[in-house]
Short mmCIF file of C-alpha atoms and ligand atoms in Angstrom, two decimals:
data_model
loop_
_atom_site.label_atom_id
_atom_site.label_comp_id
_atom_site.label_asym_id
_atom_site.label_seq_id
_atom_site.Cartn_x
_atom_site.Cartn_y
_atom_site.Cartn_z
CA UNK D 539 0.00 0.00 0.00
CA UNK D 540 1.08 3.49 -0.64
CA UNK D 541 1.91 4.92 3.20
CA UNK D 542 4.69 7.48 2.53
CA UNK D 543 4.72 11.13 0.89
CA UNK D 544 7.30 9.03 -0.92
CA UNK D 545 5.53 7.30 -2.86
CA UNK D 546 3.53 10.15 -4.33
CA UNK D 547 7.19 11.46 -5.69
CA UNK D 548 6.95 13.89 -3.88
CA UNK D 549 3.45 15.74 -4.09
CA UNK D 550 1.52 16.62 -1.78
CA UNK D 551 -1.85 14.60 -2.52
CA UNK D 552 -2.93 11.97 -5.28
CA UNK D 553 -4.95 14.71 -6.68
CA UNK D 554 -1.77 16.87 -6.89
CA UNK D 555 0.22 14.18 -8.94
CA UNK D 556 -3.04 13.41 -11.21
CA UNK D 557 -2.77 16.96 -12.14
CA UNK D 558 0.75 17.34 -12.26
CA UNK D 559 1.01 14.23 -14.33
CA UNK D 560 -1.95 15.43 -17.23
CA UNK D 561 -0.09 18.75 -17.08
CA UNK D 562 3.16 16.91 -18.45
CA UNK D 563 1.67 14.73 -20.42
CA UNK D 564 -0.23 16.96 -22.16
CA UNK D 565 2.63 19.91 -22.41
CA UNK D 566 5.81 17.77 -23.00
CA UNK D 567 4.94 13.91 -23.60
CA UNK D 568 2.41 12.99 -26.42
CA UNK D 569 -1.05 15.42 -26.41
CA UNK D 570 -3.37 13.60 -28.33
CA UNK D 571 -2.41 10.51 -26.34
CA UNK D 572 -3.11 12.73 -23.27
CA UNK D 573 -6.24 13.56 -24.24
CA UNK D 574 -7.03 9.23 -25.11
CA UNK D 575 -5.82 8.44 -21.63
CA UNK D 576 -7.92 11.23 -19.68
CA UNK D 577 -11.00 10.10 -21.11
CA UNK D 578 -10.34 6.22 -20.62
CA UNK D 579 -10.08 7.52 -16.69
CA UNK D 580 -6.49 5.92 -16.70
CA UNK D 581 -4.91 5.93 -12.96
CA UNK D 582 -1.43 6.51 -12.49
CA UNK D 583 0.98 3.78 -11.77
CA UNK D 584 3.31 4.14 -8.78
CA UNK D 585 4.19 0.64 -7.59
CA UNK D 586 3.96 -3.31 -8.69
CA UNK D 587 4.86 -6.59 -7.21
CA UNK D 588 4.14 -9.71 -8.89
CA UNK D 589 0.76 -9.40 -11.00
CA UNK D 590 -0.64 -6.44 -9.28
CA UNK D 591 -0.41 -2.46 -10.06
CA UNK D 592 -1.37 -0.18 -7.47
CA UNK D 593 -2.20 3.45 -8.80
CA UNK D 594 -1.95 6.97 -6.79
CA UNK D 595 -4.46 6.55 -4.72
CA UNK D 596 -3.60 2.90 -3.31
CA UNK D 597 -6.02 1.04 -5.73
CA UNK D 598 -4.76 -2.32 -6.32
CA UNK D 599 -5.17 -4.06 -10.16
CA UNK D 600 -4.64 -7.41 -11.29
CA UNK D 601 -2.45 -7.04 -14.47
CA UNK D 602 -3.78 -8.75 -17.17
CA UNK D 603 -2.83 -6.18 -19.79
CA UNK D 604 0.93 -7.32 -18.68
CA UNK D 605 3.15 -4.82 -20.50
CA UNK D 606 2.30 -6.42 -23.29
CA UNK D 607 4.25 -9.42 -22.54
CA UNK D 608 7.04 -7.92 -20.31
CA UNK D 609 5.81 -9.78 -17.33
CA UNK D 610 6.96 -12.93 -17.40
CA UNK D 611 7.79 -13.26 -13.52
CA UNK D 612 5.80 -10.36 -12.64
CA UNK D 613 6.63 -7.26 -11.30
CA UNK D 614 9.87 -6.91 -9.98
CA UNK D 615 10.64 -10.41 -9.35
CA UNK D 616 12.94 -10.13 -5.84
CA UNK D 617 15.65 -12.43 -7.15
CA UNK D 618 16.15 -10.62 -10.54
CA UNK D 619 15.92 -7.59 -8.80
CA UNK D 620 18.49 -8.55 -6.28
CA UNK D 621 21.04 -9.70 -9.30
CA UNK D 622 20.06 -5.81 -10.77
CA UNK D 623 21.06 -3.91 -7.38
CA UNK D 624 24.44 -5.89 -6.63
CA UNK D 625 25.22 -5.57 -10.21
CA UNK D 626 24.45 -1.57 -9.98
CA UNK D 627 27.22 -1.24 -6.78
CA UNK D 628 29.95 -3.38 -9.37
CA UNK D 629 29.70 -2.08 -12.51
CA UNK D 630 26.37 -0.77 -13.93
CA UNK D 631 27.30 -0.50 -18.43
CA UNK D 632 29.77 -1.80 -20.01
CA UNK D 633 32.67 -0.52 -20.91
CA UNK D 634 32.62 -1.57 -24.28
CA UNK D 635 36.45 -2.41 -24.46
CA UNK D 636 36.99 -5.26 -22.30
CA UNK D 637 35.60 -8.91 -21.76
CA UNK D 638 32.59 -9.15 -20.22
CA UNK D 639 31.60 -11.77 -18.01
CA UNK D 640 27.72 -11.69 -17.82
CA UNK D 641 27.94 -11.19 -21.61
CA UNK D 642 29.23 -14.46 -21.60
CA UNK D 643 27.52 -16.09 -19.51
CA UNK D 644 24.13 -14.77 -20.51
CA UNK D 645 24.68 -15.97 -23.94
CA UNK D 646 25.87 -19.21 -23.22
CA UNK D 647 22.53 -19.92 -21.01
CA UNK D 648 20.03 -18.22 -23.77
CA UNK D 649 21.91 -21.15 -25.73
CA UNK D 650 21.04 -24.10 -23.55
CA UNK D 651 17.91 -23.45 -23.58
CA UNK D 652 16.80 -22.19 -27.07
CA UNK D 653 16.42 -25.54 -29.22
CA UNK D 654 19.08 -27.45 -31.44
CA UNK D 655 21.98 -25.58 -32.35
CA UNK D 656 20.58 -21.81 -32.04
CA UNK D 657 24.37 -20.57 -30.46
CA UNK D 658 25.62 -17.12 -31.07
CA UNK D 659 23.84 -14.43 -29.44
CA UNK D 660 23.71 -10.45 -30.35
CA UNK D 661 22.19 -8.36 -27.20
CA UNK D 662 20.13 -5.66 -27.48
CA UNK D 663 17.35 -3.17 -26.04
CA UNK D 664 13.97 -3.94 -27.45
CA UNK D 665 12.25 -6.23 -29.59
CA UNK D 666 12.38 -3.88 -32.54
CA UNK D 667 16.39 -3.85 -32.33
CA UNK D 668 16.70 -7.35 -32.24
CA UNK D 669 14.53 -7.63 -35.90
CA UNK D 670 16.80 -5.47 -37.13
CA UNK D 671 19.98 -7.38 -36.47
CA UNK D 672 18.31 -10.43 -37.54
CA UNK D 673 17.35 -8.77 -40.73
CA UNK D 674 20.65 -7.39 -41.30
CA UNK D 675 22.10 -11.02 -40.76
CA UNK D 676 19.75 -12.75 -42.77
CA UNK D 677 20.99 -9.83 -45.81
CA UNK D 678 24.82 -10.32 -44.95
CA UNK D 679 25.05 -14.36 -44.45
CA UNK D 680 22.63 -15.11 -48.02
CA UNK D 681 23.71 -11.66 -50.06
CA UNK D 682 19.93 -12.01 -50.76
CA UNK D 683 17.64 -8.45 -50.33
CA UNK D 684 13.99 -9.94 -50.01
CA UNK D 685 12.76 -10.46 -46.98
CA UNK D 686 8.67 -12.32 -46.84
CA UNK D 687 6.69 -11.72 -43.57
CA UNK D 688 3.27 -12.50 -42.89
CA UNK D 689 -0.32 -10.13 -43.22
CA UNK D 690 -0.93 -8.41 -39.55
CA UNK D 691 2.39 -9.54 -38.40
CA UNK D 692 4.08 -7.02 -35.59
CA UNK D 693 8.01 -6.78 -35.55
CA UNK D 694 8.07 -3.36 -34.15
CA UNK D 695 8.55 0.54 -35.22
CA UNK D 696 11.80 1.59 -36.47
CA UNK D 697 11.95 1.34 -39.92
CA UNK D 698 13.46 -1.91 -40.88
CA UNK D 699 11.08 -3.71 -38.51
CA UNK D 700 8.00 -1.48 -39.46
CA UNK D 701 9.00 -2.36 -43.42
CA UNK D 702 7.79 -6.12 -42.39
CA UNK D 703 4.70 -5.49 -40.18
CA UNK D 704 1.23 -5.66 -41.02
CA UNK D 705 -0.59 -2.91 -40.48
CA UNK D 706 -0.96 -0.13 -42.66
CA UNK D 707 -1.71 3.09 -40.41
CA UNK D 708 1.36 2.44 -38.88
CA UNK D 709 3.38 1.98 -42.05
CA UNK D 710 1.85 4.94 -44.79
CA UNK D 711 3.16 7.81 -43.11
CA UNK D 712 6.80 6.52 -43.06
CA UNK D 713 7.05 5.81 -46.73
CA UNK D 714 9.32 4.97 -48.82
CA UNK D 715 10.33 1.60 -46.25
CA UNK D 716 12.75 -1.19 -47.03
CA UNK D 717 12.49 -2.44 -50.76
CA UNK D 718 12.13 -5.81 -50.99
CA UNK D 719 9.67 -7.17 -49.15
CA UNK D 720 6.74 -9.03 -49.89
CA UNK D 721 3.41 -10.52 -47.27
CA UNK D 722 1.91 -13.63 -47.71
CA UNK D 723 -1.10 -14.82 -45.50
CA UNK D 724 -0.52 -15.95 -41.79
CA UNK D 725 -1.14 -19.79 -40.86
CA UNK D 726 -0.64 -21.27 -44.26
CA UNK D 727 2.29 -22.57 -45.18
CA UNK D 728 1.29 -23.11 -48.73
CA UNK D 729 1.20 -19.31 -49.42
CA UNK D 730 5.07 -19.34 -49.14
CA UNK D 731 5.17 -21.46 -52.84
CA UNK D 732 7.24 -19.51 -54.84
CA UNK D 733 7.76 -16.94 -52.68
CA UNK D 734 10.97 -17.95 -51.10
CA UNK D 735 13.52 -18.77 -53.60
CA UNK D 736 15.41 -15.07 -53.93
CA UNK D 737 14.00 -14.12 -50.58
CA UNK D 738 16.95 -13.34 -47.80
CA UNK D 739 14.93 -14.98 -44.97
CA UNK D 740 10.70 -15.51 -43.67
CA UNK D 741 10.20 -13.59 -40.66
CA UNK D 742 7.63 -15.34 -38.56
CA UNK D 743 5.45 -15.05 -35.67
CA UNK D 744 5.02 -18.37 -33.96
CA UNK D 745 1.53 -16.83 -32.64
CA UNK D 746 0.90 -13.86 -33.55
CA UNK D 747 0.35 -11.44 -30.83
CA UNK D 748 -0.46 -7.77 -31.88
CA UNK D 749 -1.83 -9.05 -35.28
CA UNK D 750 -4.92 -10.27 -33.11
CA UNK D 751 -3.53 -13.67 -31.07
CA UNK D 752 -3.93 -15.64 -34.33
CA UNK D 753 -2.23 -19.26 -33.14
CA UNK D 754 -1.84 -21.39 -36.30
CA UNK D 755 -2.49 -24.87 -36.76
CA UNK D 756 0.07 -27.05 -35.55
CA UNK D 757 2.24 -28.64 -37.84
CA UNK D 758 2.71 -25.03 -39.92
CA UNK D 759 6.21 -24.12 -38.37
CA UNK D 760 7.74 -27.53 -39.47
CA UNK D 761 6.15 -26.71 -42.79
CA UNK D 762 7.96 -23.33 -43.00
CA UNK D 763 11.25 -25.22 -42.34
CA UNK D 764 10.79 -27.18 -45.00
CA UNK D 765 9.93 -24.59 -47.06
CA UNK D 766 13.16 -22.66 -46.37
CA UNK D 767 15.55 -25.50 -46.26
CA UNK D 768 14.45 -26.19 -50.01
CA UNK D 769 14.40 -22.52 -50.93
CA UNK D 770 17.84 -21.65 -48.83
CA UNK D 771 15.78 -18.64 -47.42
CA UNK D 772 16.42 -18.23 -43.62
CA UNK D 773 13.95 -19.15 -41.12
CA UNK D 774 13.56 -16.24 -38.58
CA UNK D 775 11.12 -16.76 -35.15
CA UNK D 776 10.21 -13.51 -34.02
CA UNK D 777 9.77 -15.11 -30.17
CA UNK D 778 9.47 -11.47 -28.45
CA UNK D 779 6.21 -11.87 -27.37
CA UNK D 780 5.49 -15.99 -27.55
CA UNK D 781 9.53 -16.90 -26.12
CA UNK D 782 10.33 -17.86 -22.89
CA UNK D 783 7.31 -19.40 -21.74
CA UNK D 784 4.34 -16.97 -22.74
CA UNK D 785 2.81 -19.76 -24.86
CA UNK D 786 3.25 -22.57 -22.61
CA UNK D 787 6.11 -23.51 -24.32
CA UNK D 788 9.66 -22.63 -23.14
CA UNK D 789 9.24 -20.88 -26.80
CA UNK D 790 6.94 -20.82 -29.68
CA UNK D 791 8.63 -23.01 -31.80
CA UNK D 792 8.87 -25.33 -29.21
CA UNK D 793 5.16 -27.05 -30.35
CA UNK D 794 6.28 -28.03 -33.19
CA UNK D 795 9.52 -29.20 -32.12
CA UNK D 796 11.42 -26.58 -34.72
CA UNK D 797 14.34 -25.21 -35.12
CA UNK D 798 14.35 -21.38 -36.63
CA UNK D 799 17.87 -20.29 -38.45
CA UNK D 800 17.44 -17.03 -36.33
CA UNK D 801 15.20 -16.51 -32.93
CA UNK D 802 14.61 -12.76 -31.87
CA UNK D 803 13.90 -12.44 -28.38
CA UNK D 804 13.31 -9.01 -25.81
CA UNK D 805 9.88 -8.46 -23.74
CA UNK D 806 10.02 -10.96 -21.04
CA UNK D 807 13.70 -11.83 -21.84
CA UNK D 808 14.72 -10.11 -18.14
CA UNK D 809 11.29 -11.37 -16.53
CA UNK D 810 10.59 -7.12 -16.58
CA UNK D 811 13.21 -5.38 -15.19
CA UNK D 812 15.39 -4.02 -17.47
CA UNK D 813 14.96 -3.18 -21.12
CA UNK D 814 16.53 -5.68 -22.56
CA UNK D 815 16.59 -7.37 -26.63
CA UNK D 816 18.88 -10.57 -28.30
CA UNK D 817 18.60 -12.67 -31.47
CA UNK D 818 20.41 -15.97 -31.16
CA UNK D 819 21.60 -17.51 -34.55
CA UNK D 820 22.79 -21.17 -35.66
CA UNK D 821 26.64 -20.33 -35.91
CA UNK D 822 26.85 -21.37 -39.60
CA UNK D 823 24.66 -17.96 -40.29
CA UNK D 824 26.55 -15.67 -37.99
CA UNK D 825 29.52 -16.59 -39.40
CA UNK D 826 28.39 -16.26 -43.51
CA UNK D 827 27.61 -13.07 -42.18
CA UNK D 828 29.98 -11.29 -39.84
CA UNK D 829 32.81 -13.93 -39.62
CA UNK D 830 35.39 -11.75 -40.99
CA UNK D 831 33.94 -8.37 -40.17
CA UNK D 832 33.06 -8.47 -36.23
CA UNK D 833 31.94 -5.07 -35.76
CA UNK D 834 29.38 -4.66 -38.79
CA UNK D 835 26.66 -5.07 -36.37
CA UNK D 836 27.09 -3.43 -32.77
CA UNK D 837 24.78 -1.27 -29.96
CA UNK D 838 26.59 0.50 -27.61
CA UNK D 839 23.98 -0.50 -24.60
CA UNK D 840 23.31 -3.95 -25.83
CA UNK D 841 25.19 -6.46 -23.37
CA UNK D 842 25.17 -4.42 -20.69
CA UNK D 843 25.98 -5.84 -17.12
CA UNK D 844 23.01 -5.10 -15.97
CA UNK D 845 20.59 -6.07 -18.52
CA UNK D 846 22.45 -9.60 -18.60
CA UNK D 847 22.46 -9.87 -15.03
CA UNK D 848 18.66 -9.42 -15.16
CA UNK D 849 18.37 -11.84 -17.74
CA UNK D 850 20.63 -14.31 -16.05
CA UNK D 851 18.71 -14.67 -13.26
CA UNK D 852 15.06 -14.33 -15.41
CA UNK D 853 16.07 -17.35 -17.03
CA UNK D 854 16.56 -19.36 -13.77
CA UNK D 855 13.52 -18.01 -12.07
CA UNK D 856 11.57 -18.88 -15.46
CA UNK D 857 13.62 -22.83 -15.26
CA UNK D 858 13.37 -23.27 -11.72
CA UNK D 859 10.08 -22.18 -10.35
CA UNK D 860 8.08 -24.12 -13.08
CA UNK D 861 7.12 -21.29 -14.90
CA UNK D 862 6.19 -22.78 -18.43
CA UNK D 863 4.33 -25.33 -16.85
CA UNK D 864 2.31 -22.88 -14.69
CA UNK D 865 1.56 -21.08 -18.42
CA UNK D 866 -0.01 -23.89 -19.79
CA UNK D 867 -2.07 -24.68 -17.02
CA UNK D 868 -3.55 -20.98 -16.14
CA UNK D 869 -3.44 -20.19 -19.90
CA UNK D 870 -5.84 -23.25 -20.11
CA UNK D 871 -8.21 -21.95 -17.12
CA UNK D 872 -8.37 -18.62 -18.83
CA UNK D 873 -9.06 -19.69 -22.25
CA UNK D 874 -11.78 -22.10 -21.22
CA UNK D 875 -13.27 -19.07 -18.78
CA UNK D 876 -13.32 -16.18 -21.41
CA UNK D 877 -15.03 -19.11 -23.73
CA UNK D 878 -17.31 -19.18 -21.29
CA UNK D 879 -18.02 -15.48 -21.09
CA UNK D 880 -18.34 -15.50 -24.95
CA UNK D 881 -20.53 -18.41 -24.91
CA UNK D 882 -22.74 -16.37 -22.86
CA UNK D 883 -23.18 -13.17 -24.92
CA UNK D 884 -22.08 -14.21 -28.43
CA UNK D 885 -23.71 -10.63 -29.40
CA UNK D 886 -20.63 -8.97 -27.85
CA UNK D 887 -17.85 -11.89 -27.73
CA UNK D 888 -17.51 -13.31 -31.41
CA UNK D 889 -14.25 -15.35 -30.64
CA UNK D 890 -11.69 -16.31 -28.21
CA UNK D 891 -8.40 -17.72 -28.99
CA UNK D 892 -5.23 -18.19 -27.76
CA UNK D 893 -2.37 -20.47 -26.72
CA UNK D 894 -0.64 -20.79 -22.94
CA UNK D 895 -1.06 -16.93 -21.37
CA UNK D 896 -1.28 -15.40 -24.66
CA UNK D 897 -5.33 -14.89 -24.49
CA UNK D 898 -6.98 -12.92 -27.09
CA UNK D 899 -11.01 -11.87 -26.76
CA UNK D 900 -12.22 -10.56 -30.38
CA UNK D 901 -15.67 -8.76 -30.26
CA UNK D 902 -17.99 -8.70 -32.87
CA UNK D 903 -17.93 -4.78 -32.89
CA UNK D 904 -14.68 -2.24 -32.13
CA UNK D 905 -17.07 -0.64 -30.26
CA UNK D 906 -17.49 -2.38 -27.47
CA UNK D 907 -13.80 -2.19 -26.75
CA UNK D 908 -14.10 1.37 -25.18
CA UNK D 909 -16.67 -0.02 -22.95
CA UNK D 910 -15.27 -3.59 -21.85
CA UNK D 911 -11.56 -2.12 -21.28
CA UNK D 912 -12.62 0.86 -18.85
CA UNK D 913 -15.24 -1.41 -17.06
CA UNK D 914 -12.44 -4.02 -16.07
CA UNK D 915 -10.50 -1.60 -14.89
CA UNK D 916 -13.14 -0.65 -12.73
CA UNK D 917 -13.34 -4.24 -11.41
CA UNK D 918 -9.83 -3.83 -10.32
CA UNK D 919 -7.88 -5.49 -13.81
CA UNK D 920 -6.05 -4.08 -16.58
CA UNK D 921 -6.33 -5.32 -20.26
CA UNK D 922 -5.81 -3.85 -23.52
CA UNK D 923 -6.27 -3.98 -27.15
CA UNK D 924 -3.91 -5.72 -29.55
CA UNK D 925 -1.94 -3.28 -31.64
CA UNK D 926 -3.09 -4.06 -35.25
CA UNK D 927 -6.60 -5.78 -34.16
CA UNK D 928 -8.58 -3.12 -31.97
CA UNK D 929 -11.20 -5.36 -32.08
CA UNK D 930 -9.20 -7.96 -30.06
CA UNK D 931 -9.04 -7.39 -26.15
CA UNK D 932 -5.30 -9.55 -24.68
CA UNK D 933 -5.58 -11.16 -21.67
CA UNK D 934 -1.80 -11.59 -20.76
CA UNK D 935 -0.55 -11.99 -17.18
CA UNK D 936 2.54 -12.80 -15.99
CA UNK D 937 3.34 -16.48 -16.01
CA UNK D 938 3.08 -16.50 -12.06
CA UNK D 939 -0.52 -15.42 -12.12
CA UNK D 940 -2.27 -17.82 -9.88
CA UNK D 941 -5.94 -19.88 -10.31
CA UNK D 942 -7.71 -17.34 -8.01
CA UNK D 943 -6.27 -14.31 -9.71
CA UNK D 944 -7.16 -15.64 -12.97
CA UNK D 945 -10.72 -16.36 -11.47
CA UNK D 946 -10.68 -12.57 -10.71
CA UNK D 947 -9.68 -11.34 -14.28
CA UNK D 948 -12.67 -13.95 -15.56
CA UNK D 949 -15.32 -12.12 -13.53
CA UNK D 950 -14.19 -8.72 -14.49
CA UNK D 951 -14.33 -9.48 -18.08
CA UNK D 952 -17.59 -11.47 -17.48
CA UNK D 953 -18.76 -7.74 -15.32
CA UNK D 954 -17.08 -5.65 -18.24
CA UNK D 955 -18.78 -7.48 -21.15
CA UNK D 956 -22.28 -7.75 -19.67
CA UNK D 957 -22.27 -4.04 -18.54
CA UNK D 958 -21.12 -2.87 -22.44
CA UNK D 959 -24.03 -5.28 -23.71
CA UNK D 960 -26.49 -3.58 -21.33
CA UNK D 961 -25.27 0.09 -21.96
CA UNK D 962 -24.42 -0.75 -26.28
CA UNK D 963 -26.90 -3.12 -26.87
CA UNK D 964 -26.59 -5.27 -30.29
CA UNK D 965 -23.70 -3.01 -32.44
C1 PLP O 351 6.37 -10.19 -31.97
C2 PLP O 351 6.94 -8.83 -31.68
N1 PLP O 351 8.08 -8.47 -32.28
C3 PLP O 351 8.66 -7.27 -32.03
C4 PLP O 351 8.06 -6.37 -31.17
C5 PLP O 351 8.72 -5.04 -30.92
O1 PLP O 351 9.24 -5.00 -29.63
P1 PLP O 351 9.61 -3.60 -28.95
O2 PLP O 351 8.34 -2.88 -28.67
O3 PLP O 351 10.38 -3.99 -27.72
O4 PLP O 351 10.46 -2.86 -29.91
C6 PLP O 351 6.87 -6.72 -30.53
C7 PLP O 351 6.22 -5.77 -29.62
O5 PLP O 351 5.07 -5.89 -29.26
C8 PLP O 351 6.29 -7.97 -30.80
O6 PLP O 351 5.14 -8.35 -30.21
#
């Protein structure tokens, strides 16, 4: 619970910091998104353990909106964040010059666990950063330019990554984006005939998150090896949101028992506690690609001590405390409860998919978005929409989320969608 004058940084009275807080955000951080947030009634976040949020004024949320996917061990995990503070007090970035031993060590465990012979690791910051390198490889290790990615597929916003996502809003204003690159439909391994023979690599979402939580049959990622072993295209996972145990799988891939060329990785890769990015690549590739020139890829923050200690010890915590397992199971309880919900007011609720803790709820109208959203929160729960599907609601806790805290998020969706049928009606 908030208790201190502390934990309102410093002002004087929630009210004080709502104000002071719309003031900035309105003046200095993004206006229109101001504006968005003020009418959704969004609280302000001061403090999180585990799955909960609790806002200014000591209200506590279950959250189900998760970051998007950062959460893997909740909020502030104690152990990672013990590995962050004695870290800080040795040596906080590196220096860039020397060997460094969490480097090292952090890429040799991302190794053991990532299937078959996925080896050589680049760190990074985001999820969007580690696309890039693993486009970049996939150019320099087949001296091929195309690269094929999927309709409604999210990779992220710079402007390699945004080049191969799906949605169009985000992409038109940015124009002209990387040459060379082509969609093909999601799901269907058939649509890649033809497509990869001069292409440089197929960028791939083993669910797709953002482009709606569209989970494909099973059997389609072994197809898509096949399809670029015969083509000599790479095979790239884009496991930022479905990796390290989201899924119920230690990763995506992992249900079909595949092996990508190239696995990007970031979100939940420090269990949410410091930004933190990597693709791991079969060695073979890394070296076509950067064996004699080292240095033609580099970040100055990726590999940082601290970031590595995080993921270190997010890695064990994920291994050791049963974590995957714990997906699967919850990720079952919630899937089968929002069916539930939809099977109860199919006017509002037209699907519900998903796969582990990766839930998505699509409505049969946008609309009713504005309504369920703000309503849960309300009920004590956060969720949000997916980025290039508004009309899909995630459900994505952290992977420690317990059966009664799942129960909770079921009846808040169950209280949210009932009260937007009552107040909306048929849409
Ligand atoms: C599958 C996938 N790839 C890449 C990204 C981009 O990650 P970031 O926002 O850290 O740049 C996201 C973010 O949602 C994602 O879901």
């Amino acid at each position: 619970m908030i208790e201190s004058r502390d934990d309102l940084y410093g002002a004087s009275s929630p009210e004080a910091l709502a104000q002071e807080v719309a003031e900035n955000y309105r003046e200095f951080v993004n206006p229109p998104l101001a504006r968005v947030m003020k009418i959704s009634g969004s609280p302000i976040e001061v403090r999180a353990r585990g799955c909960t949020i609790w806002d200014s004024t000591g209200k506590a949320y279950l959250d189900f909106a998760g970051g998007y996917g950062v959460f893997t061990l909740g909020h502030s995990h104690p152990r990672v964040v013990a590995a962050v503070k004695s870290q800080l007090d040795l040596m906080a970035l590196s220096g860039k010059t020397m060997f460094n031993v969490l480097l090292g060590r952090a890429s040799r465990r991302l190794a053991e666990l990532t299937p078959g012979d996925l080896r050589i690791s680049f760190w990074c910051n985001s999820g969007t950063e580690a696309i890039e390198g693993a486009i970049k490889l996939a150019r320099a290790a087949t001296g091929r330019a195309k690269i094929v990615s999927t309709h409604d597929a999210f990779h992220g916003k710079t402007l390699g990554a945004l080049s191969i996502s799906g949605r169009e809003t985000f992409r038109e204003p940015f124009r002209p984006l990387l040459g060379d690159v082509e969609r093909v439909a999601f799901g269907d391994a058939s649509a890649l005939d033809g497509m990869l023979d001069d292409a440089a690599a197929f960028v791939v979402e083993p669910v797709q998150g953002e482009g709606g939580v569209n989970v494909p049959p099973e059997g389609y990622l072994a197809a898509v090896r096949e399809a670029c072993d015969r083509s000599g295209a790479l095979f790239i996972a884009d496991e930022v949101q479905t990796g390290l145990g989201r899924c119920g799988y230690r990763f995506g891939c992992d249900r079909d028992g595949v092996v990508p060329d190239v696995m990007t990785l970031a979100k939940g890769l420090s269990g949410g506690v410091i930004p933190v990015g990597a693709f791991i690549a079969r060695p073979d590739v890394w070296n076509r690609a950067y064996r004699k020139a080292p240095l033609l890829h580099t970040s100055t923050f990726g590999g940082n001590e601290l970031a590595c200690a995080a993921a270190l010890a997010a890695m064990d915590v994920l291994e050791e405390d049963g974590l995957v397992a714990n997906a699967r199971a919850r990720g079952e309880q919630l899937l089968t409860g929002a069916r539930a919900v939809a099977a109860e007011f199919p006017n509002v609720v037209a699907s519900v998919r998903g796969l582990g803790l990766l839930v998505g709820v699509e409505l049969t109208n946008e609309g009713y978005g504005g309504s369920i959203i703000p309503e849960m929160l309300k009920a004590g729960v956060t969720a949000a929409w997916t980025l290039n599907q508004q009309r899909v609601i995630r459900l994505e806790p952290p992977l420690v989320v317990t059966g009664d805290e799942v129960g909770q998020a079921l009846r808040a969706l169950r209280a949210g969608v009932a009260t937007a049928y009552q107040n909306l009606g048929v849409l």
